[in-house]
Coordinates of C-alpha atoms in Angstrom, one line a residue:
M1 CA -48.9 5.6 -11.0
S2 CA -50.0 3.5 -8.2
G3 CA -52.4 3.2 -5.4
F4 CA -51.5 3.3 -1.7
A5 CA -53.5 2.5 1.4
L6 CA -52.4 3.6 4.8
A7 CA -52.3 1.1 7.6
E8 CA -55.7 0.1 8.8
N9 CA -57.1 2.3 11.5
S10 CA -60.2 1.9 13.7
W11 CA -61.4 5.4 12.7
L12 CA -60.2 6.1 9.2
N13 CA -58.6 4.2 6.3
V14 CA -57.0 6.3 3.5
R15 CA -56.3 5.3 -0.1
I16 CA -54.3 7.4 -2.6
D17 CA -54.5 6.8 -6.4
G18 CA -53.0 8.6 -9.4
V19 CA -49.5 9.6 -8.1
S20 CA -46.0 8.3 -8.1
K21 CA -44.4 6.6 -5.1
K22 CA -42.4 9.7 -4.3
L23 CA -45.4 11.9 -4.3
E24 CA -47.3 9.2 -2.2
K25 CA -44.7 9.5 0.6
N26 CA -44.8 13.3 0.5
I27 CA -48.6 13.3 0.7
I28 CA -48.6 10.9 3.6
A29 CA -46.1 13.1 5.4
H30 CA -48.3 16.1 4.9
L31 CA -51.5 14.4 6.0
G32 CA -50.0 13.5 9.3
T33 CA -51.0 10.9 11.9
L34 CA -54.3 9.1 11.4
P35 CA -57.1 10.1 13.8
E36 CA -57.7 8.3 17.1
S37 CA -61.2 9.7 17.9
D38 CA -64.3 11.1 16.1
V39 CA -63.1 14.7 16.8
Q40 CA -59.7 14.0 15.4
R41 CA -61.2 12.3 12.4
R42 CA -63.4 15.4 11.5
A43 CA -60.3 17.7 11.9
F44 CA -58.3 15.4 9.8
L45 CA -60.9 15.4 6.9
F46 CA -61.3 19.2 7.2
T47 CA -57.6 19.7 6.3
V48 CA -57.2 16.9 3.8
D49 CA -57.6 19.2 0.7
D50 CA -55.2 21.9 1.9
N51 CA -52.6 19.4 3.2
T52 CA -52.7 17.4 -0.1
Q53 CA -52.4 20.6 -2.2
D54 CA -49.4 21.7 -0.2
A55 CA -47.8 18.3 -0.7
L56 CA -48.2 18.5 -4.5
E57 CA -47.0 22.1 -4.7
S58 CA -43.9 21.3 -2.6
M59 CA -42.8 19.0 -5.4
G60 CA -43.7 21.3 -8.2
Y61 CA -47.3 20.3 -9.1
Y62 CA -49.3 23.5 -9.0
H63 CA -52.2 22.4 -11.2
G64 CA -53.2 19.2 -9.4
I65 CA -56.8 18.2 -9.2
I66 CA -57.8 16.3 -6.1
D67 CA -61.0 14.2 -6.0
I68 CA -62.0 13.5 -2.4
D69 CA -64.4 10.8 -1.6
V70 CA -65.4 9.9 2.0
Q71 CA -67.5 6.9 2.7
E72 CA -69.0 7.0 6.2
T73 CA -70.1 3.9 8.2
D74 CA -72.2 3.5 11.2
S75 CA -69.6 1.1 12.6
G76 CA -65.9 0.5 11.7
P77 CA -63.5 3.0 10.1
W78 CA -64.6 5.5 7.5
E79 CA -62.9 5.2 4.0
L80 CA -61.1 8.2 2.5
N81 CA -60.3 7.9 -1.1
L82 CA -58.1 10.5 -2.9
N83 CA -58.0 10.3 -6.6
I84 CA -55.3 12.8 -7.9
T85 CA -54.6 14.2 -11.3
T86 CA -51.2 15.9 -10.9
G87 CA -51.1 17.9 -14.1
D88 CA -47.8 19.2 -15.6
P89 CA -45.1 20.1 -13.1
V90 CA -43.3 23.4 -12.8
I91 CA -39.9 23.5 -14.4
I92 CA -37.0 25.5 -13.2
Q93 CA -36.2 28.1 -15.8
W94 CA -33.0 29.5 -14.2
V95 CA -31.1 29.5 -10.9
D96 CA -29.3 32.7 -9.8
I97 CA -26.9 32.4 -6.8
N98 CA -24.9 35.5 -5.8
F99 CA -22.3 35.8 -3.1
S100 CA -20.9 38.9 -1.3
G101 CA -18.5 39.4 1.5
E102 CA -15.2 37.7 2.3
M103 CA -16.6 34.4 1.1
L104 CA -15.7 35.5 -2.4
Q105 CA -12.0 34.8 -1.7
D106 CA -12.9 31.3 -0.2
D107 CA -12.5 28.5 -2.8
R108 CA -14.7 26.1 -0.7
F109 CA -17.8 27.9 -1.8
A110 CA -16.9 27.5 -5.6
V111 CA -16.4 23.8 -4.9
W112 CA -19.9 23.7 -3.2
L113 CA -21.5 25.5 -6.2
N114 CA -20.0 22.9 -8.6
S115 CA -21.5 20.1 -6.5
L116 CA -25.1 21.4 -6.6
N117 CA -27.8 19.0 -7.9
I118 CA -30.2 21.7 -8.9
K119 CA -30.2 23.1 -12.4
P120 CA -32.4 24.6 -15.2
G121 CA -34.8 22.0 -16.6
D122 CA -35.4 20.2 -13.3
T123 CA -38.8 19.9 -11.9
L124 CA -39.2 22.3 -9.0
N125 CA -38.9 20.7 -5.6
H126 CA -39.1 22.9 -2.5
G127 CA -37.3 20.3 -0.4
V128 CA -34.3 20.4 -2.7
Y129 CA -34.4 24.2 -2.5
D130 CA -34.6 24.3 1.3
A131 CA -31.8 21.7 1.5
L132 CA -29.6 24.0 -0.7
K133 CA -30.2 26.9 1.6
S134 CA -29.4 24.9 4.7
Q135 CA -26.2 23.5 3.1
L136 CA -25.0 27.1 2.4
V137 CA -25.7 28.3 5.9
T138 CA -24.0 25.2 7.4
L139 CA -20.9 25.7 5.1
A140 CA -20.7 29.3 6.0
L141 CA -20.8 28.6 9.8
A142 CA -18.2 25.8 9.3
R143 CA -15.9 28.2 7.6
G144 CA -16.2 30.9 10.3
Y145 CA -18.7 33.3 8.7
F146 CA -20.8 33.7 11.7
D147 CA -22.6 36.9 10.4
G148 CA -23.6 35.4 7.2
R149 CA -27.3 36.0 6.1
Y150 CA -29.5 35.8 3.1
T151 CA -30.3 39.2 1.6
K152 CA -32.7 37.6 -0.8
S153 CA -34.0 34.0 -1.2
E154 CA -37.1 33.6 -3.3
I155 CA -38.8 31.3 -5.9
S156 CA -40.8 33.2 -8.6
I157 CA -43.4 30.9 -10.1
N158 CA -45.3 31.6 -13.4
R159 CA -48.4 29.4 -13.2
D160 CA -49.4 30.2 -16.8
F161 CA -46.1 28.9 -18.2
N162 CA -45.4 26.4 -15.4
T163 CA -41.9 27.9 -14.9
A164 CA -39.9 28.9 -11.8
Q165 CA -37.0 31.2 -11.2
I166 CA -34.8 30.7 -8.1
N167 CA -33.0 33.8 -6.8
I168 CA -30.5 33.5 -3.9
Q169 CA -28.3 36.2 -2.6
F170 CA -26.0 35.5 0.5
D171 CA -23.8 38.0 2.2
S172 CA -21.2 36.2 4.4
G173 CA -19.8 39.2 6.1
K174 CA -16.3 38.8 7.5
R175 CA -14.6 35.5 8.3
Y176 CA -13.7 35.0 12.0
L177 CA -10.3 33.9 13.1
F178 CA -9.0 31.3 15.7
G179 CA -8.1 32.7 19.0
E180 CA -6.0 31.3 21.9
V181 CA -6.4 27.7 22.8
D182 CA -6.9 27.1 26.5
F183 CA -6.3 23.6 27.8
A184 CA -7.9 22.1 31.0
G185 CA -7.1 18.7 32.6
S186 CA -3.8 18.0 30.9
T187 CA -0.5 17.2 32.8
L188 CA 1.7 17.4 29.7
N189 CA 4.2 20.1 29.1
D190 CA 2.7 23.0 27.1
D191 CA 5.1 22.5 24.2
V192 CA 4.0 18.8 23.8
I193 CA 0.4 19.4 23.7
E194 CA 0.5 22.6 21.7
A195 CA 2.3 20.7 19.0
L196 CA -0.9 18.9 18.3
I197 CA -2.8 22.1 17.3
P198 CA -3.1 22.0 13.5
F199 CA -3.8 25.8 13.1
D200 CA -2.0 29.0 14.2
A201 CA -3.6 31.7 16.3
D202 CA -5.3 34.3 14.1
A203 CA -5.7 31.7 11.2
P204 CA -9.1 31.6 9.5
Y205 CA -11.7 29.6 11.5
A206 CA -12.7 26.2 10.0
T207 CA -14.5 23.3 11.9
Q208 CA -12.5 20.9 9.8
Q209 CA -9.4 22.1 11.6
L210 CA -11.1 21.5 14.9
T211 CA -12.0 18.0 13.9
E212 CA -8.3 17.3 12.9
F213 CA -7.3 18.8 16.3
N214 CA -9.7 16.4 18.1
R215 CA -8.4 13.5 16.2
N216 CA -4.8 14.4 17.0
L217 CA -5.6 14.4 20.7
L218 CA -7.4 11.1 20.5
D219 CA -4.6 9.4 18.4
T220 CA -2.0 10.2 21.1
G221 CA -3.7 7.8 23.5
Y222 CA -3.0 10.1 26.4
F223 CA -6.6 11.0 27.1
S224 CA -9.9 9.1 27.8
N225 CA -12.2 12.1 27.3
I226 CA -11.7 15.0 24.9
K227 CA -13.9 18.0 24.2
V228 CA -12.7 20.7 21.8
L229 CA -15.2 23.6 22.2
P230 CA -15.2 26.8 20.1
Q231 CA -16.5 29.5 22.5
I232 CA -18.8 31.4 20.1
D233 CA -20.4 33.3 22.9
K234 CA -17.0 34.8 23.8
I235 CA -16.1 36.1 20.4
S236 CA -14.3 39.4 20.6
D237 CA -12.8 41.5 17.8
G238 CA -13.5 38.8 15.3
V239 CA -11.6 36.1 17.2
V240 CA -13.0 32.8 18.4
P241 CA -11.3 31.4 21.6
I242 CA -11.0 27.6 21.8
K243 CA -11.4 25.7 25.1
V244 CA -10.1 22.1 25.4
E245 CA -11.3 19.9 28.2
L246 CA -9.2 16.7 28.7
S247 CA -9.3 13.7 31.1
P248 CA -6.2 11.6 31.3
R249 CA -6.4 7.9 30.7
P250 CA -5.7 5.4 33.6
S251 CA -2.0 5.0 34.4
H252 CA -2.0 1.4 33.3
L253 CA -4.0 -0.4 30.7
I254 CA -4.1 -4.2 30.1
E255 CA -5.5 -5.8 26.9
V256 CA -5.9 -9.6 26.3
G257 CA -6.2 -11.1 22.9
L258 CA -7.1 -14.7 22.1
G259 CA -6.7 -16.7 18.8
A260 CA -6.4 -20.2 17.6
D261 CA -5.0 -22.1 14.6
I262 CA -6.9 -25.4 14.1
G263 CA -6.5 -28.2 11.7
N264 CA -4.0 -31.0 10.7
S265 CA -0.4 -29.7 11.0
T266 CA 3.1 -30.9 11.4
E267 CA 2.3 -32.0 15.0
D268 CA -0.6 -30.3 16.8
T269 CA -4.2 -30.0 15.6
F270 CA -5.0 -27.1 17.9
E271 CA -2.6 -24.2 18.5
P272 CA -4.0 -21.6 20.9
R273 CA -2.6 -18.0 21.0
V274 CA -2.8 -15.7 23.9
R275 CA -1.5 -12.1 23.9
V276 CA -1.4 -9.7 26.8
T277 CA -0.5 -6.1 26.2
W278 CA 0.4 -3.7 29.1
R279 CA 0.4 0.0 28.3
T280 CA 1.4 3.0 30.2
P281 CA -0.2 5.8 28.2
Q282 CA 1.8 8.6 29.9
I283 CA 4.8 8.1 32.0
N284 CA 5.9 11.7 32.5
R285 CA 4.9 15.3 31.5
Y286 CA 7.1 15.0 28.4
G287 CA 4.6 12.5 27.0
H288 CA 6.8 9.3 27.1
Y289 CA 4.9 6.0 27.1
Q290 CA 5.6 2.3 26.9
E291 CA 4.0 -0.8 25.6
T292 CA 4.9 -4.3 26.6
S293 CA 3.4 -7.2 24.7
A294 CA 3.7 -10.8 25.8
E295 CA 2.5 -13.5 23.4
W296 CA 2.2 -17.3 24.1
S297 CA 1.5 -20.2 21.7
P298 CA 3.1 -23.6 21.8
D299 CA 6.8 -23.3 21.3
R300 CA 6.5 -19.6 20.5
P301 CA 6.6 -17.4 23.6
K302 CA 7.6 -13.7 23.0
I303 CA 8.0 -10.6 25.0
L304 CA 8.7 -7.2 23.5
T305 CA 8.8 -3.8 25.2
T306 CA 8.7 -0.5 23.3
Y307 CA 9.5 2.7 24.9
T308 CA 8.4 5.8 22.9
I309 CA 9.7 9.3 23.3
P310 CA 8.0 12.1 21.3
L311 CA 10.4 14.6 19.8
S312 CA 9.2 17.5 17.7
H313 CA 5.7 16.2 17.5
P314 CA 3.9 13.6 19.7
L315 CA 2.4 11.8 16.7
D316 CA 4.7 12.7 13.7
D317 CA 8.1 12.4 15.2
Q318 CA 9.0 9.7 17.7
L319 CA 12.0 7.9 19.0
K320 CA 11.4 4.3 19.9
I321 CA 13.5 1.9 22.0
K322 CA 12.8 -1.8 21.7
L323 CA 13.9 -4.7 23.9
G324 CA 12.7 -8.2 23.2
I325 CA 13.2 -11.9 23.8
L326 CA 11.4 -13.9 21.1
R327 CA 11.2 -17.6 20.6
D328 CA 9.7 -19.0 17.5
T329 CA 9.4 -22.2 15.5
Y330 CA 9.7 -22.6 11.7
G331 CA 9.3 -25.1 8.9
V332 CA 9.4 -28.8 9.9
T333 CA 12.0 -31.4 10.6
Q334 CA 11.6 -35.0 9.4
D335 CA 13.4 -38.3 9.7
Y336 CA 13.3 -41.0 7.0
D337 CA 11.6 -44.2 8.0
E338 CA 13.0 -47.1 5.9
E339 CA 10.0 -49.4 6.7
S340 CA 7.4 -47.0 5.4
R341 CA 9.8 -45.4 3.0
S342 CA 8.6 -41.9 3.9
F343 CA 9.6 -39.0 6.0
D344 CA 8.0 -38.6 9.5
N345 CA 7.7 -35.4 11.3
T346 CA 9.9 -35.0 14.3
G347 CA 9.6 -31.3 15.2
Q348 CA 10.4 -27.8 13.9
L349 CA 13.4 -25.5 13.5
E350 CA 13.5 -23.6 16.8
S351 CA 15.0 -20.2 17.4
K352 CA 15.6 -17.9 20.3
K353 CA 16.3 -14.2 19.6
Y354 CA 17.5 -11.4 21.8
L355 CA 16.7 -7.9 20.4
I356 CA 17.8 -4.3 21.2
G357 CA 16.5 -1.6 18.7
L358 CA 16.5 2.1 18.3
S359 CA 14.4 3.8 15.7
R360 CA 13.0 7.2 14.7
Q361 CA 9.7 7.5 13.0
Q362 CA 8.4 10.6 11.2
R363 CA 5.4 11.5 9.2
S364 CA 5.6 13.7 6.1
K365 CA 3.0 16.4 5.1
S366 CA 1.9 14.0 2.3
N367 CA 1.1 11.4 5.1
W368 CA 4.1 9.0 4.4
L369 CA 5.4 7.4 7.6
Y370 CA 9.2 6.9 7.3
G371 CA 11.8 5.8 9.8
Y372 CA 15.4 5.0 10.4
S373 CA 16.5 2.2 12.7
V374 CA 19.5 0.4 14.2
E375 CA 18.8 -3.0 15.5
S376 CA 21.1 -5.4 17.3
I377 CA 20.1 -9.1 17.4
R378 CA 21.7 -12.3 18.5
E379 CA 19.9 -15.5 17.6
F380 CA 20.4 -19.1 18.7
Y381 CA 19.3 -22.1 16.6
E382 CA 20.2 -25.6 15.5
Q383 CA 20.2 -26.4 11.8
L384 CA 21.3 -29.6 10.2
D385 CA 22.5 -30.8 13.7
T386 CA 24.8 -27.8 13.8
E387 CA 24.4 -25.0 16.4
Y388 CA 24.6 -21.3 15.3
D389 CA 24.5 -18.1 17.2
P390 CA 25.2 -15.3 14.6
R391 CA 25.2 -11.5 15.7
F392 CA 23.7 -8.8 13.5
L393 CA 23.7 -5.0 13.6
L394 CA 21.0 -4.1 11.1
M395 CA 20.6 -0.6 9.8
G396 CA 17.2 -0.1 8.3
Y397 CA 14.9 2.4 6.5
N398 CA 11.2 1.9 6.1
L399 CA 8.5 3.7 4.3
T400 CA 4.7 3.3 4.7
K401 CA 1.6 5.0 3.5
T402 CA -2.0 4.1 4.4
V403 CA -5.1 5.6 2.7
R404 CA -8.4 4.8 4.2
G405 CA -11.8 5.5 2.8
D406 CA -13.2 5.9 6.3
N407 CA -12.0 5.8 9.9
T408 CA -14.0 2.7 11.0
L409 CA -12.5 -0.5 12.2
D410 CA -13.8 -2.2 9.1
P411 CA -13.0 0.3 6.3
K412 CA -15.0 0.1 3.0
S413 CA -11.9 1.0 1.0
G414 CA -8.2 1.6 1.5
F415 CA -4.7 1.0 0.3
R416 CA -1.5 0.3 2.3
Q417 CA 2.0 0.1 0.9
T418 CA 5.0 -0.7 2.9
Y419 CA 8.7 -0.8 1.9
S420 CA 11.7 -1.6 4.0
M421 CA 15.5 -2.0 3.5
E422 CA 18.0 -3.4 6.0
Y423 CA 21.8 -3.9 5.8
A424 CA 24.3 -5.6 8.0
D425 CA 28.1 -5.7 7.5
P426 CA 31.0 -7.5 9.3
S427 CA 32.9 -4.3 9.6
L428 CA 30.1 -3.1 11.8
G429 CA 30.0 -6.2 14.0
S430 CA 27.7 -8.5 12.1
T431 CA 28.6 -12.1 11.4
I432 CA 28.0 -11.9 7.7
R433 CA 27.1 -9.2 5.1
L434 CA 23.4 -9.1 4.4
A435 CA 20.9 -6.9 2.5
R436 CA 17.2 -7.3 3.0
F437 CA 14.4 -5.9 0.9
Q438 CA 10.7 -6.2 1.6
A439 CA 7.5 -4.7 0.0
R440 CA 3.9 -5.3 1.1
F441 CA 0.7 -4.1 -0.3
K442 CA -2.9 -4.4 0.7
W443 CA -6.0 -3.1 -1.3
I444 CA -9.6 -3.0 -0.1
E445 CA -12.6 -1.9 -2.2
T446 CA -16.4 -2.2 -1.7
F447 CA -18.8 -2.2 -4.6
F448 CA -22.6 -1.6 -4.2
D449 CA -22.4 -1.6 -0.4
K450 CA -22.2 -5.4 0.0
H451 CA -19.4 -6.7 -2.2
R452 CA -16.0 -6.2 -0.7
F453 CA -12.7 -7.3 -2.2
V454 CA -9.4 -7.6 -0.3
A455 CA -6.1 -8.1 -2.2
R456 CA -2.6 -8.7 -0.7
L457 CA 0.9 -9.0 -2.1
D458 CA 4.0 -9.7 0.0
L459 CA 7.5 -9.7 -1.6
G460 CA 10.9 -10.2 0.1
A461 CA 14.5 -10.9 -0.7
N462 CA 17.8 -11.5 1.1
I463 CA 21.0 -10.7 -0.7
A464 CA 24.0 -12.6 0.8
S465 CA 26.8 -14.8 -0.4
R466 CA 25.8 -18.5 -1.0
D467 CA 28.4 -19.6 1.6
D468 CA 26.8 -17.4 4.2
I469 CA 23.2 -18.6 3.8
S470 CA 23.2 -20.8 6.9
F471 CA 24.2 -17.9 9.0
I472 CA 21.1 -16.0 8.2
P473 CA 19.0 -16.7 11.3
P474 CA 15.4 -18.0 10.8
S475 CA 13.8 -14.8 12.0
L476 CA 15.5 -13.1 8.9
R477 CA 14.7 -15.8 6.4
Y478 CA 11.3 -16.2 4.6
F479 CA 8.8 -18.9 5.3
A480 CA 5.1 -19.2 4.3
G481 CA 1.9 -20.4 5.8
G482 CA -0.6 -19.1 8.4
D483 CA -3.5 -16.7 8.7
Q484 CA -1.5 -13.8 7.3
S485 CA 0.2 -15.8 4.6
I486 CA -1.1 -18.9 2.9
R487 CA -4.2 -20.1 4.8
G488 CA -4.7 -23.9 4.7
Y489 CA -1.1 -24.5 6.0
S490 CA 0.3 -24.1 9.4
Y491 CA 2.3 -21.0 10.5
Q492 CA 5.7 -20.7 8.7
E493 CA 5.7 -24.4 7.7
L494 CA 6.4 -23.8 4.0
G495 CA 9.7 -23.1 2.3
P496 CA 12.8 -24.7 0.8
Y497 CA 14.2 -27.8 2.6
I498 CA 17.6 -29.6 2.8
D499 CA 18.2 -33.3 3.1
Y500 CA 21.2 -34.4 5.3
T501 CA 22.7 -37.2 7.2
N502 CA 21.9 -36.8 10.9
S503 CA 24.1 -37.7 13.9
D504 CA 22.7 -41.2 14.0
G505 CA 23.7 -41.9 10.5
G506 CA 20.1 -41.7 9.1
I507 CA 18.6 -39.4 6.6
S508 CA 16.8 -36.3 7.8
R509 CA 15.0 -33.4 6.1
Q510 CA 14.6 -29.9 7.4
V511 CA 12.7 -26.9 6.0
V512 CA 15.2 -24.1 6.5
G513 CA 13.4 -21.2 4.8
G514 CA 14.3 -19.2 1.7
R515 CA 16.1 -16.2 0.5
Y516 CA 13.0 -14.9 -1.3
L517 CA 9.3 -14.6 -0.7
A518 CA 6.3 -14.0 -3.1
I519 CA 2.8 -14.4 -1.8
G520 CA -0.5 -13.1 -3.2
S521 CA -4.1 -13.3 -2.0
L522 CA -7.5 -12.3 -3.3
E523 CA -10.6 -12.5 -1.1
Y524 CA -14.2 -11.7 -1.9
Q525 CA -16.5 -10.8 1.0
Y526 CA -20.3 -10.5 0.9
Y527 CA -22.3 -8.7 3.7
L528 CA -25.3 -10.6 4.8
T529 CA -26.1 -7.8 7.2
P530 CA -24.1 -4.7 8.3
T531 CA -22.4 -6.8 11.0
W532 CA -22.1 -10.2 9.4
R533 CA -20.5 -11.3 6.2
V534 CA -19.2 -14.4 4.4
A535 CA -15.9 -14.7 2.6
S536 CA -14.1 -16.8 0.0
F537 CA -10.4 -16.6 -0.8
V538 CA -7.4 -17.9 -2.7
D539 CA -3.9 -17.6 -1.5
A540 CA -0.8 -18.5 -3.5
G541 CA 3.0 -18.3 -3.5
N542 CA 5.8 -19.6 -1.3
A543 CA 9.2 -18.9 0.1
F544 CA 12.0 -20.1 -2.1
D545 CA 15.7 -20.0 -3.2
T546 CA 17.2 -19.5 -6.6
G547 CA 15.8 -22.2 -8.9
Q548 CA 13.7 -23.7 -6.2
L549 CA 10.3 -22.0 -6.5
E550 CA 7.5 -24.4 -5.6
P551 CA 4.2 -22.4 -5.7
V552 CA 1.5 -23.6 -3.2
V553 CA -2.2 -22.7 -3.5
A554 CA -4.9 -22.7 -0.8
V555 CA -8.6 -21.9 -1.1
G556 CA -11.2 -21.5 1.5
G557 CA -13.9 -19.4 3.1
G558 CA -15.1 -18.0 6.3
V559 CA -17.6 -16.1 8.4
H560 CA -16.8 -12.6 9.8
W561 CA -18.6 -10.7 12.6
I562 CA -18.0 -6.9 12.5
S563 CA -17.9 -6.5 16.3
P564 CA -17.6 -3.1 18.1
I565 CA -13.9 -3.8 18.7
G566 CA -13.1 -4.8 15.1
P567 CA -13.8 -7.8 12.7
I568 CA -13.6 -11.3 14.2
K569 CA -13.0 -13.8 11.5
L570 CA -13.3 -17.6 11.4
D571 CA -11.7 -18.9 8.2
L572 CA -11.2 -22.4 6.9
G573 CA -8.5 -22.9 4.4
F574 CA -7.6 -25.9 2.3
G575 CA -4.2 -26.6 0.8
L576 CA -4.4 -27.8 -2.8
K577 CA -0.9 -29.1 -3.1
E578 CA 1.1 -31.8 -1.4
T579 CA 4.8 -30.7 -1.2
E580 CA 7.8 -32.8 -0.3
T581 CA 7.5 -31.8 3.3
V582 CA 3.8 -31.0 3.9
A583 CA 0.8 -33.1 3.0
R584 CA -2.4 -31.4 1.7
S585 CA -3.8 -29.9 4.8
F586 CA -6.7 -27.8 6.1
R587 CA -6.6 -25.2 8.8
F588 CA -9.1 -23.2 10.8
H589 CA -8.0 -19.6 11.5
L590 CA -9.6 -17.4 14.2
T591 CA -8.4 -13.8 14.0
M592 CA -9.4 -10.4 15.2
G593 CA -8.4 -6.9 14.2
T594 CA -8.7 -4.4 11.4
E595 CA -7.2 -5.1 8.0
L596 CA -5.6 -1.7 7.7

C-alpha cells in the first residue's frame, strides 16, 4: 500500500492512502481533471465517493470502505484525503464463452481462445473483460464476419461469496467473401498487377490478406501512393468489393549515398565513398524497370546496370540482365628496402572487369529466394609483373532466405542465410576450370528491449587446379578487411601473399588473395534511447590458402543513429595483429543501411 498526492492545484489537493499503485492510477482516472474554480471544486467533491467506488469495483473490489476527509481553508487550495480499505477482491469462479455461426469452422478463433489471459481464480477486472469483448469483435470483423453480435455478455457477481461468473455468447453469422478488385491509377497491364493479388475472388474475407496485398504493391516500387479499400458499404450477396487507388512513382529517381573509411592504411588515411543510383521504376506497361548504380572511391570506380523483366509474377519471378564495368583494388604490393631491411608499400593489386550477366530469380511458397544465372566476365590485372586477362562463363545457382522479426529498417530480430555455387569450364569458353562455393549467415536478436546482438559468418572456397590459381581473377578470389569484413583493417587488404623478384631485380611482395575465406563477427549493441545506441564488436578470420591460414582479430566500438532512412553507424576498429604485409592498424568506418 502507498500514498499518492495529485499535482498541486490552486483549488484542491488530493491525497490517496491505502491502495496499490495500480488502484491509485485507476482512481485518479475516475476522479478526472482537478477543479479550476469554486463551482468545479464543489461538483468534484460531490462525486468523489461515487467515482472512487466505481474505480474500486471496476477492479474487483466491491466491499471497499472509503473515508473522505476535506479540509477547507480561507485561502489556498483545499485538502482532500481519501483513506481506503479495499476489502477482499471478487474472484472469477468460471468463464463460459460460446460461439455460434460459421466462426465454428474458423481455426483462428480457437487460437484466440488459447491466448486469453483471463481464467478462473483471477481477480475480477472489468477492464480485462471489456478488452476481451473488444478483441473478439475486432477479430470477427477482420475475418469477415460483419454481422457478428453478442447474444449474451454478462458478469454475475455474488457479493456474499465474493465470486463472479462470466458468460459470453457470440454469434458470428456468415462469413463474407472477397469480391472483384477494381484498380484505379495504374498504367500496368492487367495480368501484371492482378498477379499481386494474394487471394481469389469469392475467397473468405480477411484483412490480413489485404495487408499482404498492400505490401506486395508497395514492394514492387511502381507506386508512390497506395490505398487498398474494402467497400463495406457496397456489400452485395455476401461479397465485399475491393477498390485499389494507385499513384505511379516519378519516371526517374536519383539516390545519393556517402561513406568513408578513415584510419591508417596501406596508402591513404581517408577513403571517401560516393554512390549514385538512378532508377526507372516503370519503363513500360509490362512492368520492366532498370537500376543503374555508379560508385566512386579512390582507385575503385564502378558502374553496374540491371534491367529487370517480370515473368509470371512481378515480385516472385524475375529475369535480370546485368551490364557492368568494375574497377577495384585488392591487397597490397610492397618492395623490399635493403637499408631499412623492411618492405615498403608501393600500391595495390588493380583489376578492371567487364561483366554481362543473365539470371532468373524466383521465390518459393516457403519464402526461399532462389536463382539461376549465367555470367560472362573478362578481367584485366597485373600480378607478379605478369599481365593476365582470363575469360570466364560462370553458371551459378543461389539460395537465400531472410526471416525478420519486424519490417522496420532496424529489425529487433532476424536471420539471413545465403548459399551460392558457380562453375566455369574450358569446354564452355572459360580460361580454366573453376568451382566456387559461398555461404553467408547473419543473426540478430534483441533481449529486454535494449540489448541487441548481431552475429555474422562468411565462408567461401574456390576449387581449381594448383597450376591455374594465378588465372583466377582478383574479383573471384577471397580477401578480408573492411566494414563488412574485419573492421580495423582496410578494404580487402588481408590475404595470402607471394614474394618474387621484380623486373628491376629487387624483391617484391604482393597480397594476391586466397582460395578460401572464413570470417566471423559478434557485436553487442545497447540502446541509450530508441534512436541512439552504442556498440562493441570483435571480428576474426582471414582469407587463406591450403596450409596458410593466418587468423586476424580486430576489436572496436561505435555509435549508431537510427535515422528515418535507416541506421547510420560510425565504428572504430583496432587490428590486434601485425601480419607480414600489414601493420597493426585502426580504421573508422561510416556506413548506412539496414543489416538485413
